[in-house]
Short mmCIF file of C-alpha atoms and ligand atoms in Angstrom, two decimals:
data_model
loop_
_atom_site.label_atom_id
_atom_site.label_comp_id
_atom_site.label_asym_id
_atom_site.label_seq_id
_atom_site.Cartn_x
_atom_site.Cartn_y
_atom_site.Cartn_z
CA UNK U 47 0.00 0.00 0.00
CA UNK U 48 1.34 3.19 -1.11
CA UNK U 49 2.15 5.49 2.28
CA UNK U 50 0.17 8.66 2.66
CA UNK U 51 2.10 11.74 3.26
CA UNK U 52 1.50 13.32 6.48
CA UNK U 53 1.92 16.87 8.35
CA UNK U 54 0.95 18.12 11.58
CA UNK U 55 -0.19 21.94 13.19
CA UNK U 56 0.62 22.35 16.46
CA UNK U 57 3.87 20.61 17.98
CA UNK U 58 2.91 20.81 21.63
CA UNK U 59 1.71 17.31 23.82
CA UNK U 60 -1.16 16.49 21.55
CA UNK U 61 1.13 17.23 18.59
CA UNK U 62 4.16 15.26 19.77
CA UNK U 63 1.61 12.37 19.93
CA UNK U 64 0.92 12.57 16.30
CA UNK U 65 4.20 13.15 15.29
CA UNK U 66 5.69 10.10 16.94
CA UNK U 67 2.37 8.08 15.62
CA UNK U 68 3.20 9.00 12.41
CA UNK U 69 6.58 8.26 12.01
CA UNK U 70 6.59 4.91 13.46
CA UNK U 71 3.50 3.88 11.50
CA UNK U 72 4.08 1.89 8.16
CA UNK U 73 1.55 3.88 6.88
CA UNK U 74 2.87 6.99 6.97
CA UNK U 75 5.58 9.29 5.53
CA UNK U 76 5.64 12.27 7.50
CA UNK U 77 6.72 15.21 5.77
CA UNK U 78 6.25 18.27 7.87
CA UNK U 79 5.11 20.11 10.87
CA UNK U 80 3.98 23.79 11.69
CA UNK U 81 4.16 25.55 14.57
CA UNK U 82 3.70 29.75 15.51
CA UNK U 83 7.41 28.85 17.95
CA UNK U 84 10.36 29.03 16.46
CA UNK U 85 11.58 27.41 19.07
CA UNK U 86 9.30 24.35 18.69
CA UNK U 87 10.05 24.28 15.17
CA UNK U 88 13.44 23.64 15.94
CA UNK U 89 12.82 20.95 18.52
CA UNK U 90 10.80 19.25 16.32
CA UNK U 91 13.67 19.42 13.06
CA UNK U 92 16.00 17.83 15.94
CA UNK U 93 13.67 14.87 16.87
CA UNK U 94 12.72 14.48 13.45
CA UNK U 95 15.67 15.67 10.93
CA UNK U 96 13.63 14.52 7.42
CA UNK U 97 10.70 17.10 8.09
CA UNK U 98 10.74 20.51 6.56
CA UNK U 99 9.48 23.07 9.31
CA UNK U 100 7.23 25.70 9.07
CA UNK U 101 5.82 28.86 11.37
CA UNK U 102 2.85 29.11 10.07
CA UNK U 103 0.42 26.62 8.72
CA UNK U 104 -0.92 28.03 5.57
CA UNK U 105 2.44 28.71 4.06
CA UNK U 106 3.03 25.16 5.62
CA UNK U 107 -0.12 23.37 3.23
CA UNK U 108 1.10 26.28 -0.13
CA UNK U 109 4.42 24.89 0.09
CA UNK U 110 4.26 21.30 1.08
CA UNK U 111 0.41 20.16 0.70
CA UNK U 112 0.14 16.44 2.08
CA UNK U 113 -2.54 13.83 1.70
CA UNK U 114 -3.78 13.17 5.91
CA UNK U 115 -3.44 16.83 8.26
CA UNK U 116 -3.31 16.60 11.67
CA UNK U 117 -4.68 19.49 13.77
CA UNK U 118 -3.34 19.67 16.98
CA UNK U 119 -3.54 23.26 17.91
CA UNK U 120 -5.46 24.83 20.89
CA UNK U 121 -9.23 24.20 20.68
CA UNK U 122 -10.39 28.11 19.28
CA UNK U 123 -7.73 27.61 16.25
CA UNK U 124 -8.80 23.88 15.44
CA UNK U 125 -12.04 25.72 13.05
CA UNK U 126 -9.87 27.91 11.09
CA UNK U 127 -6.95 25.22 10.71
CA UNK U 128 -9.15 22.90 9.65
CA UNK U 129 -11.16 24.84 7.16
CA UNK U 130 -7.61 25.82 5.79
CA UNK U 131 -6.36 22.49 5.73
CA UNK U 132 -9.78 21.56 3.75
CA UNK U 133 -8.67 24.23 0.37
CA UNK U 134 -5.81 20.89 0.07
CA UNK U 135 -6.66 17.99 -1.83
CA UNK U 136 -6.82 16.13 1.54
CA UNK U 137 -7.64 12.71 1.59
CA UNK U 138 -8.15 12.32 5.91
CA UNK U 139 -8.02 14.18 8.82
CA UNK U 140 -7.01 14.17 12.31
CA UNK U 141 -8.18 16.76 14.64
CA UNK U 142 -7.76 17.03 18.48
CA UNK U 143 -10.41 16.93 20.67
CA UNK U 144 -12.41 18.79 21.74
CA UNK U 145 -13.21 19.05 18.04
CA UNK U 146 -13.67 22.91 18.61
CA UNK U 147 -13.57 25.49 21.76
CA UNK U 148 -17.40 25.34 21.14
CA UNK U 149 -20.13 23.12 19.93
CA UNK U 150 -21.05 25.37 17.33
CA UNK U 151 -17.54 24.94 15.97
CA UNK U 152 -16.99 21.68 16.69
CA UNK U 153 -20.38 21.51 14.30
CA UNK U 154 -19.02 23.16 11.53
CA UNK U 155 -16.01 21.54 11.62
CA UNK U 156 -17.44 18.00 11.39
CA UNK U 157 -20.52 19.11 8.50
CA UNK U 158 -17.58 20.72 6.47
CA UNK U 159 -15.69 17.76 6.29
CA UNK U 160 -18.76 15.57 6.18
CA UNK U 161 -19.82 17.49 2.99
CA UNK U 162 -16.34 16.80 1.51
CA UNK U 163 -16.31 13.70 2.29
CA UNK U 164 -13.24 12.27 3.70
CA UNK U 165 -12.68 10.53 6.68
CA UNK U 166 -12.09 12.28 10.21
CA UNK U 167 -10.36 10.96 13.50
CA UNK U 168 -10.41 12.44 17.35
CA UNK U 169 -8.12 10.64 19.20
CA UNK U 170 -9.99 9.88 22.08
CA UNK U 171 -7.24 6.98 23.91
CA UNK U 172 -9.85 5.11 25.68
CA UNK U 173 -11.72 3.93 22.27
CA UNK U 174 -8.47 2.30 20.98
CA UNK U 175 -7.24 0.47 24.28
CA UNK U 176 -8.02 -3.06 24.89
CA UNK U 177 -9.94 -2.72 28.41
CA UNK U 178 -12.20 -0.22 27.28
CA UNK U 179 -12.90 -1.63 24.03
CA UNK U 180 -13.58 -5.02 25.66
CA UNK U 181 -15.93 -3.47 27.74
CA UNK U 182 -18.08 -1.82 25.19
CA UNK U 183 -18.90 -4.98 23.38
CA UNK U 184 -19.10 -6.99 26.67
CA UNK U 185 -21.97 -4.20 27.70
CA UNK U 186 -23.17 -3.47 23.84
CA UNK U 187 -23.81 -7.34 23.53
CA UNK U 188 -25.97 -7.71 26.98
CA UNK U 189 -23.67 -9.11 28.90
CA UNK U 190 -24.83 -6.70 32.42
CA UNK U 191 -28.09 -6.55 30.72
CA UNK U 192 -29.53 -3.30 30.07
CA UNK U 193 -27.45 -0.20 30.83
CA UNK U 194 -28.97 2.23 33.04
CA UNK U 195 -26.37 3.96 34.61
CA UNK U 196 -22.48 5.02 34.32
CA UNK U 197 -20.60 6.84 37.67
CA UNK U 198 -17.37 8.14 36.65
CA UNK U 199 -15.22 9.64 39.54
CA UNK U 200 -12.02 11.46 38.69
CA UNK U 201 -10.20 13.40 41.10
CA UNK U 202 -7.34 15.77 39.77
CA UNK U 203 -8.94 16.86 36.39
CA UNK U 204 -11.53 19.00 35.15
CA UNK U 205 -15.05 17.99 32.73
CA UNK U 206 -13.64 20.22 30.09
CA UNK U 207 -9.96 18.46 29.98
CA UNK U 208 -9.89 15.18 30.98
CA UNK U 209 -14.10 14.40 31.14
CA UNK U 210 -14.55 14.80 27.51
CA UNK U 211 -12.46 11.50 27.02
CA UNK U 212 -14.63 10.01 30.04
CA UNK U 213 -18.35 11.58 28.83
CA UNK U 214 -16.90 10.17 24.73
CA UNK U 215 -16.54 6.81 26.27
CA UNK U 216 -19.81 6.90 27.63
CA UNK U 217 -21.56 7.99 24.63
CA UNK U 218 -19.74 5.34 22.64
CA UNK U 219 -21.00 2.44 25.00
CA UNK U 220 -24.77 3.64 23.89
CA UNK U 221 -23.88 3.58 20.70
CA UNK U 222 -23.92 7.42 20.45
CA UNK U 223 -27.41 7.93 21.78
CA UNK U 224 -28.46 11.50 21.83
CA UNK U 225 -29.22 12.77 24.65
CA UNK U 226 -32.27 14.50 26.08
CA UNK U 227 -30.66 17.15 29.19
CA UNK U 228 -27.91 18.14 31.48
CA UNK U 229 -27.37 19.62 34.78
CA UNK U 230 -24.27 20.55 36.80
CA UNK U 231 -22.65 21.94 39.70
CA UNK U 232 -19.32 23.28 39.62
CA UNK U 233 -17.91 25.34 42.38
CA UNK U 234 -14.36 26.68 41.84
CA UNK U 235 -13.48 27.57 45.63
CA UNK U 236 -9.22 27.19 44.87
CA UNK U 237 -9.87 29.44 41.61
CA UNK U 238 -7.78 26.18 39.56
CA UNK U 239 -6.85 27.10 35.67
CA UNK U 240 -5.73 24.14 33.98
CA UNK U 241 -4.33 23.84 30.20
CA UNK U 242 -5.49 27.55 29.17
CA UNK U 243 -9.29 27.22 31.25
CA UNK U 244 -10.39 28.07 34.30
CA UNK U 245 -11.83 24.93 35.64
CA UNK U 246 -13.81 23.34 38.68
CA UNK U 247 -12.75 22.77 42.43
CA UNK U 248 -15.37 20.41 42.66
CA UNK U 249 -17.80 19.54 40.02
CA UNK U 250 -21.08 16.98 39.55
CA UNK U 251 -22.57 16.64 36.29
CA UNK U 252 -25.60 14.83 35.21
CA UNK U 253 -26.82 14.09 32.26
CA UNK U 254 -29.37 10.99 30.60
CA UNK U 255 -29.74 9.89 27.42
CA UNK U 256 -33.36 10.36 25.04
CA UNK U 257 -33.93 6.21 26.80
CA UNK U 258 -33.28 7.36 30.58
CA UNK U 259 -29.69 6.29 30.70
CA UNK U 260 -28.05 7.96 33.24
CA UNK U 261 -24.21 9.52 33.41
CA UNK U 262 -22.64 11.07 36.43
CA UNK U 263 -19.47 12.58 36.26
CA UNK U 264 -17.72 14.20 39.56
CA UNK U 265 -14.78 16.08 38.41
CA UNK U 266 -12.32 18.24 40.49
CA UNK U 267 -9.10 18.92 42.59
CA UNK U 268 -10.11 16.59 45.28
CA UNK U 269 -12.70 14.58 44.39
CA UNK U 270 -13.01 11.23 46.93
CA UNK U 271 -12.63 8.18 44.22
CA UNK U 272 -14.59 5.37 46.58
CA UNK U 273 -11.80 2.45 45.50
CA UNK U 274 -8.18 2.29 47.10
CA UNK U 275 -5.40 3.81 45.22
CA UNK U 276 -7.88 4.88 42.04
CA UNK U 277 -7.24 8.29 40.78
CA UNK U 278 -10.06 7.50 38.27
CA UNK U 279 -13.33 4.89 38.04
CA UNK U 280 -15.95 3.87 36.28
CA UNK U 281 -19.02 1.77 37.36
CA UNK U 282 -21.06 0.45 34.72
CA UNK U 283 -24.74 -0.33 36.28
CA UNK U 284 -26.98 -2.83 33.94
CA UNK U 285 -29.82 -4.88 35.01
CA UNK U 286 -28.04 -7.54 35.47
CA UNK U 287 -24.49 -6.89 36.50
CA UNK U 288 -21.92 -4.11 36.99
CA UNK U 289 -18.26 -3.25 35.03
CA UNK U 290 -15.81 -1.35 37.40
CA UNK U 291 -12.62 -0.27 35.72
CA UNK U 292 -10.00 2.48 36.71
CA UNK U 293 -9.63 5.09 33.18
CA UNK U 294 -6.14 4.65 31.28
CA UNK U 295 -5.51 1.26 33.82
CA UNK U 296 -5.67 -1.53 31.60
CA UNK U 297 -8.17 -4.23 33.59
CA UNK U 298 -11.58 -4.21 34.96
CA UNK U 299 -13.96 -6.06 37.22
CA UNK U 300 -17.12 -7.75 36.28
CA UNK U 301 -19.83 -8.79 38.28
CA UNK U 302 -22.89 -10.69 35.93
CA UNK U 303 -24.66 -14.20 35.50
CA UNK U 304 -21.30 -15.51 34.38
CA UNK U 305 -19.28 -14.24 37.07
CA UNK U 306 -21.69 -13.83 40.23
CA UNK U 307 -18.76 -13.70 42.61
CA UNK U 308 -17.16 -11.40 40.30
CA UNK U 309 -14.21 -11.68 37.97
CA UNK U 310 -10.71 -9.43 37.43
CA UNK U 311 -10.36 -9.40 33.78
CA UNK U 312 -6.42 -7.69 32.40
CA UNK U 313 -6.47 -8.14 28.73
CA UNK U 314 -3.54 -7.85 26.73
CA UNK U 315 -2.70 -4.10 25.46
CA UNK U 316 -2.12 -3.17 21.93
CA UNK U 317 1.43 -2.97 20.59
CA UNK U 318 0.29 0.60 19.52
CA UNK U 319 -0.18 3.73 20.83
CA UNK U 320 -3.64 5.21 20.29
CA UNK U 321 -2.55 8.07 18.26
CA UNK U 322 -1.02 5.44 15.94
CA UNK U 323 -3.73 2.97 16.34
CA UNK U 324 -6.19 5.92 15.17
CA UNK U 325 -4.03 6.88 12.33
CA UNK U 326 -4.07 3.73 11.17
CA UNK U 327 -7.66 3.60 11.06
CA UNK U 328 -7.54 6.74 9.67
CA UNK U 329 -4.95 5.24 6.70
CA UNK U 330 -7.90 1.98 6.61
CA UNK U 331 -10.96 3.89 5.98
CA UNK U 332 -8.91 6.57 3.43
CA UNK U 333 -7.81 3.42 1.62
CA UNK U 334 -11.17 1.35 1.34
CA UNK U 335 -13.11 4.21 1.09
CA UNK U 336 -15.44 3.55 3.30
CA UNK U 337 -15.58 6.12 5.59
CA UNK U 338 -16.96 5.70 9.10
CA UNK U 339 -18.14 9.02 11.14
CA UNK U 340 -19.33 7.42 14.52
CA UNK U 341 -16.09 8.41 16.49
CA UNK U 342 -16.46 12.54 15.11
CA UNK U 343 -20.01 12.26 16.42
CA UNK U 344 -19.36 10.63 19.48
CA UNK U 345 -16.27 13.45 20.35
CA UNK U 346 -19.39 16.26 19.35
CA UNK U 347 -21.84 14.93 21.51
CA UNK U 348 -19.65 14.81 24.21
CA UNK U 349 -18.40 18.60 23.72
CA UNK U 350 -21.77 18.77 23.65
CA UNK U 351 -22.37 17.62 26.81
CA UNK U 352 -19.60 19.43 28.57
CA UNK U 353 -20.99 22.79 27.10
CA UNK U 354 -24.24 22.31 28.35
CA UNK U 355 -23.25 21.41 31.64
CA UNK U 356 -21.09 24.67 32.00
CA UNK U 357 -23.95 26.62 31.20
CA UNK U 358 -25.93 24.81 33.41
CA UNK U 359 -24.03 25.10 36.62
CA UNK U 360 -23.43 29.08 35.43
CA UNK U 361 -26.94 29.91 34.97
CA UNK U 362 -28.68 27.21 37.45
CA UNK U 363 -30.54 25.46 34.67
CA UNK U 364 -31.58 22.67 32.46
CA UNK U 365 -29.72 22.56 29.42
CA UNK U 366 -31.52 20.48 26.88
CA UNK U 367 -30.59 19.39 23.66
CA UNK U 368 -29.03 20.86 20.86
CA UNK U 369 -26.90 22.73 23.47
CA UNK U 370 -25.93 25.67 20.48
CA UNK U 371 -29.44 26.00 20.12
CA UNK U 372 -30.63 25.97 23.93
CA UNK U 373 -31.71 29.52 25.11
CA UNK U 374 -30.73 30.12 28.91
CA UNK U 375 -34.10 31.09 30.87
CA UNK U 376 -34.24 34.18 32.69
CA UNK U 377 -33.63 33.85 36.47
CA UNK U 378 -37.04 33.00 38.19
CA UNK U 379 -35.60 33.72 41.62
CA UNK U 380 -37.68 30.72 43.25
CA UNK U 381 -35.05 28.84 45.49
CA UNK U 382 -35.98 25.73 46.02
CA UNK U 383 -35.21 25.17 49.96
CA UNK U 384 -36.51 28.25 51.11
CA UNK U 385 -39.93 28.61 52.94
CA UNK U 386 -42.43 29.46 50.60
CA UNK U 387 -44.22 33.27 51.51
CA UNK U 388 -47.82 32.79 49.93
CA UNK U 389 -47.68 35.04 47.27
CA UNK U 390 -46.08 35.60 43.98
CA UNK U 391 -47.81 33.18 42.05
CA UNK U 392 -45.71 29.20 41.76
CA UNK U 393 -47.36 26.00 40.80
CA UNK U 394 -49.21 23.95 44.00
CA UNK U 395 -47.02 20.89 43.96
CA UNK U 396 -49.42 18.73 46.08
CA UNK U 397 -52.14 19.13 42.97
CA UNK U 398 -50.71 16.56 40.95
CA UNK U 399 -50.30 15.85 37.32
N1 NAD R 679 -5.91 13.16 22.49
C1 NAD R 679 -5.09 13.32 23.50
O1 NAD R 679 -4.81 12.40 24.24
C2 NAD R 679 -4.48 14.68 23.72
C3 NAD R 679 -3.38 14.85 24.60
C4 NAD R 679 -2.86 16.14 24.75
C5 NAD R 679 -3.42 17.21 24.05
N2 NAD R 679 -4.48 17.00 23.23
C6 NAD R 679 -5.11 18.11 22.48
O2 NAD R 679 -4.15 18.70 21.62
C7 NAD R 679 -4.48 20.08 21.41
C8 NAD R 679 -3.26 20.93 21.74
O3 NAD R 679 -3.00 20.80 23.14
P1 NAD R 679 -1.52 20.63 23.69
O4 NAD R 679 -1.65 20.01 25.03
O5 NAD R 679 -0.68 19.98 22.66
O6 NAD R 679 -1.12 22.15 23.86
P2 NAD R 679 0.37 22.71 23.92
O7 NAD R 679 0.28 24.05 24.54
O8 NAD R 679 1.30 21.69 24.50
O9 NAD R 679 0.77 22.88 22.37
C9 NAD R 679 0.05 23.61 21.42
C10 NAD R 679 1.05 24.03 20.35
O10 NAD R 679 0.33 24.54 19.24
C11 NAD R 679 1.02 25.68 18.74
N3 NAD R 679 0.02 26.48 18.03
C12 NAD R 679 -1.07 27.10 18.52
N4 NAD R 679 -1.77 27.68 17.54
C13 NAD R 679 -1.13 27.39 16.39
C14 NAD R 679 -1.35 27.71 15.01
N5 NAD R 679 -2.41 28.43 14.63
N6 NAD R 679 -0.47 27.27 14.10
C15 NAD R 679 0.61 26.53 14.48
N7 NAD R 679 0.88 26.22 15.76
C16 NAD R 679 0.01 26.63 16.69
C17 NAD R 679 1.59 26.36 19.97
O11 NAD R 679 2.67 27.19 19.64
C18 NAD R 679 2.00 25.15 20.82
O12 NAD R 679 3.34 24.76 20.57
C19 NAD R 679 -5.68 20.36 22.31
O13 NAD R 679 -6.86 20.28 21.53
C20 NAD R 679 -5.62 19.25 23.35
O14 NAD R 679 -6.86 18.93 23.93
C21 NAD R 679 -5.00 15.77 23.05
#
């Protein structure tokens, strides 16, 4: 198979992860990188001597256009890169999540390249890792029966950062349901900024699919993770049996018909990394043609998600679905908690339905 040509915006952490994908990958001949350093650019001729560098990416795609364009910038550039890198004859595209700094962008960003017509990846880690993967088809095929509910606990990171990976997951073991609301709480007490965002102290958010499924995420500085030594867990609630497992940790525990007393399950890893494992795909789908949008969609909804729930916990509301087309309420002023005075109108809650 003849190897695509490859270049990459951004040379930061997510960068550096598609750089090294890239040139280890069979697939691949990577030709170049852009980045607005100087400084970077030079790093990045040292680790990789064959690449011409570039500080900007448009002269980057004039001078040396490539087949697959990875976009690995910070989230408000990620629209106008990617519309750029779309004037190229491109034939795939990787951009980081979250697909944009906003759903509408994200949005855009996906319909453009929808409307073109090639194939997109977000490498989200956890849907290209063993455990994870072995999980969704254990829960997809019935195996805990029917899935009602997913806790995630994750102590150290923020929804915006590190929950979009855990809310994509989610999403992906409903097979990208869409979702009917969101709430949230986030207080931000210790004032934490974290990768360019402010972000919560402590944070709950809640959201459930169109069916009822629930998710409940509690994000934070110090969140209490409820399992020794677990920095991050999942518990996987069907009608007939539970999945625990700990995030990036590669095994999980099942409790279900098969395994009343439970089981410890450590399957073996990839040889890959998952930037290289989704470049790969992304090298499968450009060559066969067939082009597979499920993992874009599942990285929007989850943006999604995380939008809504900062405008929820910002303007004490229900966000409901689309979040870019949700229109915040005014403020009622009715706290629920308070003693009720008598007068100003309200619904009788003991009349009901
Ligand atoms: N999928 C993952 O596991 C993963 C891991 C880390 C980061 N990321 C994602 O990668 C993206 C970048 O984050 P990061 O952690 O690498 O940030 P970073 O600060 O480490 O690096 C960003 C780099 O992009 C460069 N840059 C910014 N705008 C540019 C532009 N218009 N043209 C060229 N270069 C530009 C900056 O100079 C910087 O070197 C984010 O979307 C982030 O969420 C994903």
């Amino acid at each position: 198979m003849r190897k695509l040509t490859a270049s990459v915006v951004g040379g930061g952490t997510g960068g550096q992860l598609s750089l090294e994908a890239l040139e280890r990958s069979n697939c691949y001949d990577l030709v170049a990188a852009a980045d607005l350093q100087p400084s970077i650019c030079d790093q990045l001729k040292e680790l990789y001597p064959g690449i011409q560098t570039f500080s900007n990416h448009k002269e980057m795609f004039a001078q040396c256009p490539t087949d697959v364009v990875c976009v690995s910038t910070y989230p408000p550039s990620h629209e106008k890169v990617t519309m750029d890198a779309l004037q190229l004859p491109l034939k795939g595209i990787l951009v980081e999540k979250p697909l944009g700094h906003t759903v509408k962008s994200g949005r855009k960003i996906l319909e453009t390249i929808k409307q073109i017509g090639i194939p997109i990846v977000v490498p989200h880690g956890l849907l290209v890792k063993k455990t994870p993967l072995e999980i969704i088809d254990r829960v997809q095929k019935g195996e805990i029966g029917q899935l009602k509910l997913v806790e995630i606990q994750n102590t150290k990171w923020d929804a915006i950062n590190a929950g979009i990976h855990w809310l994509n997951f989610f999403v992906s073991l409903t097979r990208n349901e869409s979702f009917d609301c969101v709430m949230a709480i986030f207080e931000s007490s210790t004032r934490t900024y974290r990768d360019g965002m402010q972000v919560e102290t402590t944070g709950v958010t809640y959201a459930q699919t169109n069916s009822g499924i629930r998710v409940v995420m509690n994000t934070g500085d110090d969140v209490l993770v409820n399992r020794e030594q677990k920095d991050t867990l999942f518990r996987i609630i069907g009608t007939r049996g539970q999945i625990e497992f700990w995030g990036w940790e590669n095994s999980y525990h099942i409790l279900n018909d098969e395994w009343p007393a439970g089981k410890e399950i450590s399957p073996d890893e990839f040889p890959v990394t998952g930037h290289q494992k989704h470049l790969e795909q992304l090298a499968q789908m450009i060559h066969s043609e067939q082009v597979d949008y499920r993992l874009a969609e599942s990285s929007l909804i989850a943006l999604e998600v995380i939008e809504g729930a900062y405008i929820s916990s910002i303007n004490r509301c229900k966000v409901t679905f689309p979040v870019d087309e949700f229109i915040v309420p005014e403020e009622n002023k009715w706290y629920p908690g308070t003693p009720y005075s008598g007068v100003g109108g309200g619904r009788d809650g003991r009349k009901l339905g």
